[in-house]
C-alpha cells in the first residue's frame, strides 16, 4: 500500500469461500509488513473490517432483492 510516493506496507492476502449450512463462509487471512510507522496492524484491521462489513451489507440487500 502506498501513500502518495511512500510505500507504507506490503501484505499477502488469502480469501477463501467455503460452503456453509446457511450459505457461504468467507475466510480472510492477511499477513502484513508495516514500514516506517506509517501504517499499523490495528489501522489495517479496522479498514478491512469496515470494507468486509460493507460487503456483507451489500450481499444481504442483494439476497433480499432476489427473494422478492
PDB file of N, CA and C in Angstrom:
ATOM      1  N   UNK A   1       0.850  -1.157   0.000  1.00  0.00           N
ATOM      2  CA  UNK A   1       0.000   0.000   0.000  1.00  0.00           C
ATOM      3  C   UNK A   1       0.901   1.226   0.000  1.00  0.00           C
ATOM      4  N   UNK A   2       0.552   2.170  -0.834  1.00  0.00           N
ATOM      5  CA  UNK A   2       1.323   3.408  -0.936  1.00  0.00           C
ATOM      6  C   UNK A   2       0.493   4.587  -0.440  1.00  0.00           C
ATOM      7  N   UNK A   3       1.158   5.562   0.121  1.00  0.00           N
ATOM      8  CA  UNK A   3       0.568   6.838   0.492  1.00  0.00           C
ATOM      9  C   UNK A   3       1.354   7.893  -0.265  1.00  0.00           C
ATOM     10  N   UNK A   4       0.750   8.433  -1.313  1.00  0.00           N
ATOM     11  CA  UNK A   4       1.450   9.305  -2.255  1.00  0.00           C
ATOM     12  C   UNK A   4       2.629   8.534  -2.841  1.00  0.00           C
ATOM     13  N   UNK A   5       3.842   8.977  -2.609  1.00  0.00           N
ATOM     14  CA  UNK A   5       5.031   8.323  -3.173  1.00  0.00           C
ATOM     15  C   UNK A   5       5.714   7.383  -2.182  1.00  0.00           C
ATOM     16  N   UNK A   6       5.111   7.217  -0.990  1.00  0.00           N
ATOM     17  CA  UNK A   6       5.742   6.438   0.072  1.00  0.00           C
ATOM     18  C   UNK A   6       5.062   5.085   0.232  1.00  0.00           C
ATOM     19  N   UNK A   7       5.818   4.010   0.150  1.00  0.00           N
ATOM     20  CA  UNK A   7       5.293   2.668   0.423  1.00  0.00           C
ATOM     21  C   UNK A   7       5.163   2.541   1.932  1.00  0.00           C
ATOM     22  N   UNK A   8       3.940   2.274   2.414  1.00  0.00           N
ATOM     23  CA  UNK A   8       3.714   2.217   3.858  1.00  0.00           C
ATOM     24  C   UNK A   8       3.521   0.797   4.373  1.00  0.00           C
ATOM     25  N   UNK A   9       3.159  -0.127   3.484  1.00  0.00           N
ATOM     26  CA  UNK A   9       3.003  -1.514   3.924  1.00  0.00           C
ATOM     27  C   UNK A   9       2.962  -2.435   2.718  1.00  0.00           C
ATOM     28  N   UNK A  10       3.209  -3.701   3.010  1.00  0.00           N
ATOM     29  CA  UNK A  10       3.142  -4.756   1.996  1.00  0.00           C
ATOM     30  C   UNK A  10       2.414  -5.919   2.657  1.00  0.00           C
ATOM     31  N   UNK A  11       1.485  -6.535   1.918  1.00  0.00           N
ATOM     32  CA  UNK A  11       0.780  -7.662   2.521  1.00  0.00           C
ATOM     33  C   UNK A  11       0.446  -8.722   1.485  1.00  0.00           C
ATOM     34  N   UNK A  12       0.226  -9.917   2.011  1.00  0.00           N
ATOM     35  CA  UNK A  12      -0.240 -11.042   1.209  1.00  0.00           C
ATOM     36  C   UNK A  12      -1.597 -11.415   1.806  1.00  0.00           C
ATOM     37  N   UNK A  13      -2.605 -11.482   0.954  1.00  0.00           N
ATOM     38  CA  UNK A  13      -3.963 -11.760   1.417  1.00  0.00           C
ATOM     39  C   UNK A  13      -4.492 -13.020   0.747  1.00  0.00           C
ATOM     40  N   UNK A  14      -5.147 -13.852   1.541  1.00  0.00           N
ATOM     41  CA  UNK A  14      -5.821 -15.033   1.019  1.00  0.00           C
ATOM     42  C   UNK A  14      -7.291 -14.913   1.390  1.00  0.00           C
ATOM     43  N   UNK A  15      -8.159 -15.113   0.403  1.00  0.00           N
ATOM     44  CA  UNK A  15      -9.595 -15.092   0.640  1.00  0.00           C
ATOM     45  C   UNK A  15     -10.135 -16.460   0.231  1.00  0.00           C
ATOM     46  N   UNK A  16     -10.786 -17.136   1.171  1.00  0.00           N
ATOM     47  CA  UNK A  16     -11.353 -18.461   0.906  1.00  0.00           C
ATOM     48  C   UNK A  16     -12.875 -18.382   1.009  1.00  0.00           C
ATOM     49  N   UNK A  17     -13.552 -19.080   0.126  1.00  0.00           N
ATOM     50  CA  UNK A  17     -15.006 -19.203   0.174  1.00  0.00           C
ATOM     51  C   UNK A  17     -15.319 -20.678   0.381  1.00  0.00           C
ATOM     52  N   UNK A  18     -16.075 -20.971   1.451  1.00  0.00           N
ATOM     53  CA  UNK A  18     -16.419 -22.361   1.750  1.00  0.00           C
ATOM     54  C   UNK A  18     -17.929 -22.488   1.873  1.00  0.00           C
ATOM     55  N   UNK A  19     -18.452 -23.627   1.413  1.00  0.00           N
ATOM     56  CA  UNK A  19     -19.870 -23.901   1.604  1.00  0.00           C
ATOM     57  C   UNK A  19     -20.165 -23.957   3.090  1.00  0.00           C
ATOM     58  N   UNK A  20     -21.283 -23.362   3.479  1.00  0.00           N
ATOM     59  CA  UNK A  20     -21.728 -23.398   4.867  1.00  0.00           C
ATOM     60  C   UNK A  20     -23.215 -23.736   4.875  1.00  0.00           C
ATOM     61  N   UNK A  21     -23.690 -24.180   6.014  1.00  0.00           N
ATOM     62  CA  UNK A  21     -25.082 -24.592   6.113  1.00  0.00           C
ATOM     63  C   UNK A  21     -26.039 -23.488   5.657  1.00  0.00           C
ATOM     64  N   UNK A  22     -25.760 -22.263   6.031  1.00  0.00           N
ATOM     65  CA  UNK A  22     -26.664 -21.149   5.701  1.00  0.00           C
ATOM     66  C   UNK A  22     -26.210 -20.367   4.471  1.00  0.00           C
ATOM     67  N   UNK A  23     -25.247 -20.840   3.721  1.00  0.00           N
ATOM     68  CA  UNK A  23     -24.782 -20.102   2.546  1.00  0.00           C
ATOM     69  C   UNK A  23     -23.309 -20.325   2.290  1.00  0.00           C
ATOM     70  N   UNK A  24     -22.549 -19.241   2.385  1.00  0.00           N
ATOM     71  CA  UNK A  24     -21.113 -19.293   2.108  1.00  0.00           C
ATOM     72  C   UNK A  24     -20.353 -18.635   3.249  1.00  0.00           C
ATOM     73  N   UNK A  25     -19.278 -19.272   3.674  1.00  0.00           N
ATOM     74  CA  UNK A  25     -18.394 -18.708   4.693  1.00  0.00           C
ATOM     75  C   UNK A  25     -17.196 -18.096   3.995  1.00  0.00           C
ATOM     76  N   UNK A  26     -16.859 -16.864   4.355  1.00  0.00           N
ATOM     77  CA  UNK A  26     -15.684 -16.184   3.819  1.00  0.00           C
ATOM     78  C   UNK A  26     -14.610 -16.196   4.901  1.00  0.00           C
ATOM     79  N   UNK A  27     -13.425 -16.684   4.550  1.00  0.00           N
ATOM     80  CA  UNK A  27     -12.278 -16.679   5.470  1.00  0.00           C
ATOM     81  C   UNK A  27     -11.220 -15.760   4.872  1.00  0.00           C
ATOM     82  N   UNK A  28     -10.872 -14.704   5.603  1.00  0.00           N
ATOM     83  CA  UNK A  28      -9.943 -13.678   5.138  1.00  0.00           C
ATOM     84  C   UNK A  28      -8.685 -13.747   5.999  1.00  0.00           C
ATOM     85  N   UNK A  29      -7.546 -13.967   5.367  1.00  0.00           N
ATOM     86  CA  UNK A  29      -6.265 -14.027   6.074  1.00  0.00           C
ATOM     87  C   UNK A  29      -5.312 -13.034   5.424  1.00  0.00           C
ATOM     88  N   UNK A  30      -4.712 -12.179   6.239  1.00  0.00           N
ATOM     89  CA  UNK A  30      -3.756 -11.198   5.709  1.00  0.00           C
ATOM     90  C   UNK A  30      -2.502 -11.210   6.559  1.00  0.00           C
ATOM     91  N   UNK A  31      -1.362 -11.289   5.894  1.00  0.00           N
ATOM     92  CA  UNK A  31      -0.061 -11.186   6.559  1.00  0.00           C
ATOM     93  C   UNK A  31       0.574  -9.910   6.057  1.00  0.00           C
ATOM     94  N   UNK A  32       0.975  -9.045   6.988  1.00  0.00           N
ATOM     95  CA  UNK A  32       1.459  -7.740   6.564  1.00  0.00           C
ATOM     96  C   UNK A  32       2.776  -7.333   7.194  1.00  0.00           C
ATOM     97  N   UNK A  33       3.456  -6.452   6.493  1.00  0.00           N
ATOM     98  CA  UNK A  33       4.666  -5.797   6.984  1.00  0.00           C
ATOM     99  C   UNK A  33       4.394  -4.301   6.912  1.00  0.00           C
ATOM    100  N   UNK A  34       4.581  -3.609   8.018  1.00  0.00           N
ATOM    101  CA  UNK A  34       4.272  -2.187   8.099  1.00  0.00           C
ATOM    102  C   UNK A  34       5.573  -1.408   8.190  1.00  0.00           C
ATOM    103  N   UNK A  35       5.763  -0.480   7.281  1.00  0.00           N
ATOM    104  CA  UNK A  35       7.053   0.175   7.082  1.00  0.00           C
ATOM    105  C   UNK A  35       7.099   1.564   7.715  1.00  0.00           C
ATOM    106  N   UNK A  36       8.152   1.839   8.437  1.00  0.00           N
ATOM    107  CA  UNK A  36       8.468   3.176   8.956  1.00  0.00           C
ATOM    108  C   UNK A  36       7.341   3.823   9.736  1.00  0.00           C
ATOM    109  N   UNK A  37       6.544   3.032  10.439  1.00  0.00           N
ATOM    110  CA  UNK A  37       5.473   3.558  11.303  1.00  0.00           C
ATOM    111  C   UNK A  37       4.437   4.413  10.570  1.00  0.00           C
ATOM    112  N   UNK A  38       4.269   4.200   9.258  1.00  0.00           N
ATOM    113  CA  UNK A  38       3.247   4.938   8.513  1.00  0.00           C
ATOM    114  C   UNK A  38       1.888   4.253   8.606  1.00  0.00           C
ATOM    115  N   UNK A  39       1.851   2.995   8.904  1.00  0.00           N
ATOM    116  CA  UNK A  39       0.635   2.198   8.962  1.00  0.00           C
ATOM    117  C   UNK A  39       0.814   1.204  10.097  1.00  0.00           C
ATOM    118  N   UNK A  40      -0.290   0.721  10.665  1.00  0.00           N
ATOM    119  CA  UNK A  40      -0.189  -0.270  11.737  1.00  0.00           C
ATOM    120  C   UNK A  40      -1.169  -1.414  11.479  1.00  0.00           C
ATOM    121  N   UNK A  41      -0.942  -2.510  12.156  1.00  0.00           N
ATOM    122  CA  UNK A  41      -1.846  -3.653  12.031  1.00  0.00           C
ATOM    123  C   UNK A  41      -3.254  -3.264  12.487  1.00  0.00           C
ATOM    124  N   UNK A  42      -3.357  -2.470  13.532  1.00  0.00           N
ATOM    125  CA  UNK A  42      -4.670  -2.049  14.033  1.00  0.00           C
ATOM    126  C   UNK A  42      -5.410  -1.205  12.997  1.00  0.00           C
ATOM    127  N   UNK A  43      -4.708  -0.287  12.334  1.00  0.00           N
ATOM    128  CA  UNK A  43      -5.334   0.530  11.293  1.00  0.00           C
ATOM    129  C   UNK A  43      -5.799  -0.343  10.133  1.00  0.00           C
ATOM    130  N   UNK A  44      -4.971  -1.287   9.730  1.00  0.00           N
ATOM    131  CA  UNK A  44      -5.321  -2.170   8.622  1.00  0.00           C
ATOM    132  C   UNK A  44      -6.514  -3.033   8.996  1.00  0.00           C
ATOM    133  N   UNK A  45      -6.502  -3.568  10.226  1.00  0.00           N
ATOM    134  CA  UNK A  45      -7.618  -4.404  10.671  1.00  0.00           C
ATOM    135  C   UNK A  45      -8.925  -3.602  10.666  1.00  0.00           C
ATOM    136  N   UNK A  46      -8.869  -2.376  11.148  1.00  0.00           N
ATOM    137  CA  UNK A  46     -10.062  -1.520  11.173  1.00  0.00           C
ATOM    138  C   UNK A  46     -10.584  -1.279   9.751  1.00  0.00           C
ATOM    139  N   UNK A  47      -9.706  -0.901   8.846  1.00  0.00           N
ATOM    140  CA  UNK A  47     -10.111  -0.637   7.463  1.00  0.00           C
ATOM    141  C   UNK A  47     -10.681  -1.874   6.782  1.00  0.00           C
ATOM    142  N   UNK A  48     -10.064  -3.020   7.018  1.00  0.00           N
ATOM    143  CA  UNK A  48     -10.541  -4.268   6.421  1.00  0.00           C
ATOM    144  C   UNK A  48     -11.901  -4.640   6.997  1.00  0.00           C
ATOM    145  N   UNK A  49     -12.097  -4.441   8.302  1.00  0.00           N
ATOM    146  CA  UNK A  49     -13.383  -4.745   8.921  1.00  0.00           C
ATOM    147  C   UNK A  49     -14.484  -3.873   8.318  1.00  0.00           C
ATOM    148  N   UNK A  50     -14.217  -2.589   8.153  1.00  0.00           N
ATOM    149  CA  UNK A  50     -15.207  -1.693   7.544  1.00  0.00           C
ATOM    150  C   UNK A  50     -15.545  -2.175   6.139  1.00  0.00           C
ATOM    151  N   UNK A  51     -14.542  -2.517   5.361  1.00  0.00           N
ATOM    152  CA  UNK A  51     -14.747  -2.974   3.987  1.00  0.00           C
ATOM    153  C   UNK A  51     -15.567  -4.273   3.952  1.00  0.00           C
ATOM    154  N   UNK A  52     -15.225  -5.244   4.801  1.00  0.00           N
ATOM    155  CA  UNK A  52     -15.959  -6.505   4.816  1.00  0.00           C
ATOM    156  C   UNK A  52     -17.388  -6.329   5.338  1.00  0.00           C
ATOM    157  N   UNK A  53     -17.580  -5.429   6.302  1.00  0.00           N
ATOM    158  CA  UNK A  53     -18.934  -5.145   6.787  1.00  0.00           C
ATOM    159  C   UNK A  53     -19.795  -4.561   5.669  1.00  0.00           C
ATOM    160  N   UNK A  54     -19.229  -3.651   4.883  1.00  0.00           N
ATOM    161  CA  UNK A  54     -19.964  -3.061   3.760  1.00  0.00           C
ATOM    162  C   UNK A  54     -20.289  -4.120   2.707  1.00  0.00           C
ATOM    163  N   UNK A  55     -19.365  -5.035   2.453  1.00  0.00           N
ATOM    164  CA  UNK A  55     -19.631  -6.129   1.525  1.00  0.00           C
ATOM    165  C   UNK A  55     -20.786  -6.982   2.051  1.00  0.00           C
ATOM    166  N   UNK A  56     -20.781  -7.289   3.336  1.00  0.00           N
ATOM    167  CA  UNK A  56     -21.858  -8.059   3.940  1.00  0.00           C
ATOM    168  C   UNK A  56     -23.202  -7.360   3.811  1.00  0.00           C
ATOM    169  N   UNK A  57     -23.229  -6.045   4.046  1.00  0.00           N
ATOM    170  CA  UNK A  57     -24.470  -5.278   3.905  1.00  0.00           C
ATOM    171  C   UNK A  57     -24.984  -5.346   2.471  1.00  0.00           C
ATOM    172  N   UNK A  58     -24.096  -5.183   1.514  1.00  0.00           N
ATOM    173  CA  UNK A  58     -24.480  -5.241   0.103  1.00  0.00           C
ATOM    174  C   UNK A  58     -25.040  -6.614  -0.259  1.00  0.00           C
ATOM    175  N   UNK A  59     -24.344  -7.658   0.151  1.00  0.00           N
ATOM    176  CA  UNK A  59     -24.804  -9.013  -0.171  1.00  0.00           C
ATOM    177  C   UNK A  59     -26.137  -9.323   0.500  1.00  0.00           C
ATOM    178  N   UNK A  60     -26.338  -8.818   1.710  1.00  0.00           N
ATOM    179  CA  UNK A  60     -27.611  -9.016   2.401  1.00  0.00           C
ATOM    180  C   UNK A  60     -28.746  -8.347   1.621  1.00  0.00           C
ATOM    181  N   UNK A  61     -28.503  -7.120   1.123  1.00  0.00           N
ATOM    182  CA  UNK A  61     -29.513  -6.420   0.314  1.00  0.00           C
ATOM    183  C   UNK A  61     -29.806  -7.189  -0.962  1.00  0.00           C
ATOM    184  N   UNK A  62     -28.766  -7.669  -1.611  1.00  0.00           N
ATOM    185  CA  UNK A  62     -28.935  -8.415  -2.869  1.00  0.00           C
ATOM    186  C   UNK A  62     -29.736  -9.695  -2.641  1.00  0.00           C
ATOM    187  N   UNK A  63     -29.484 -10.368  -1.532  1.00  0.00           N
ATOM    188  CA  UNK A  63     -30.195 -11.605  -1.260  1.00  0.00           C
ATOM    189  C   UNK A  63     -31.665 -11.309  -0.961  1.00  0.00           C
ATOM    190  N   UNK A  64     -31.974 -10.172  -0.347  1.00  0.00           N
ATOM    191  CA  UNK A  64     -33.352  -9.775  -0.072  1.00  0.00           C
ATOM    192  C   UNK A  64     -34.070  -9.451  -1.381  1.00  0.00           C
ATOM    193  N   UNK A  65     -33.385  -8.767  -2.305  1.00  0.00           N
ATOM    194  CA  UNK A  65     -33.970  -8.417  -3.601  1.00  0.00           C
ATOM    195  C   UNK A  65     -34.281  -9.687  -4.387  1.00  0.00           C
ATOM    196  N   UNK A  66     -33.381 -10.656  -4.371  1.00  0.00           N
ATOM    197  CA  UNK A  66     -33.582 -11.914  -5.113  1.00  0.00           C
ATOM    198  C   UNK A  66     -34.770 -12.699  -4.582  1.00  0.00           C
ATOM    199  N   UNK A  67     -35.043 -12.625  -3.275  1.00  0.00           N
ATOM    200  CA  UNK A  67     -36.148 -13.370  -2.690  1.00  0.00           C
ATOM    201  C   UNK A  67     -37.500 -12.760  -3.036  1.00  0.00           C
ATOM    202  N   UNK A  68     -37.517 -11.448  -3.344  1.00  0.00           N
ATOM    203  CA  UNK A  68     -38.788 -10.762  -3.648  1.00  0.00           C
ATOM    204  C   UNK A  68     -39.150 -10.880  -5.063  1.00  0.00           C
TER     205      UNK A  68
END
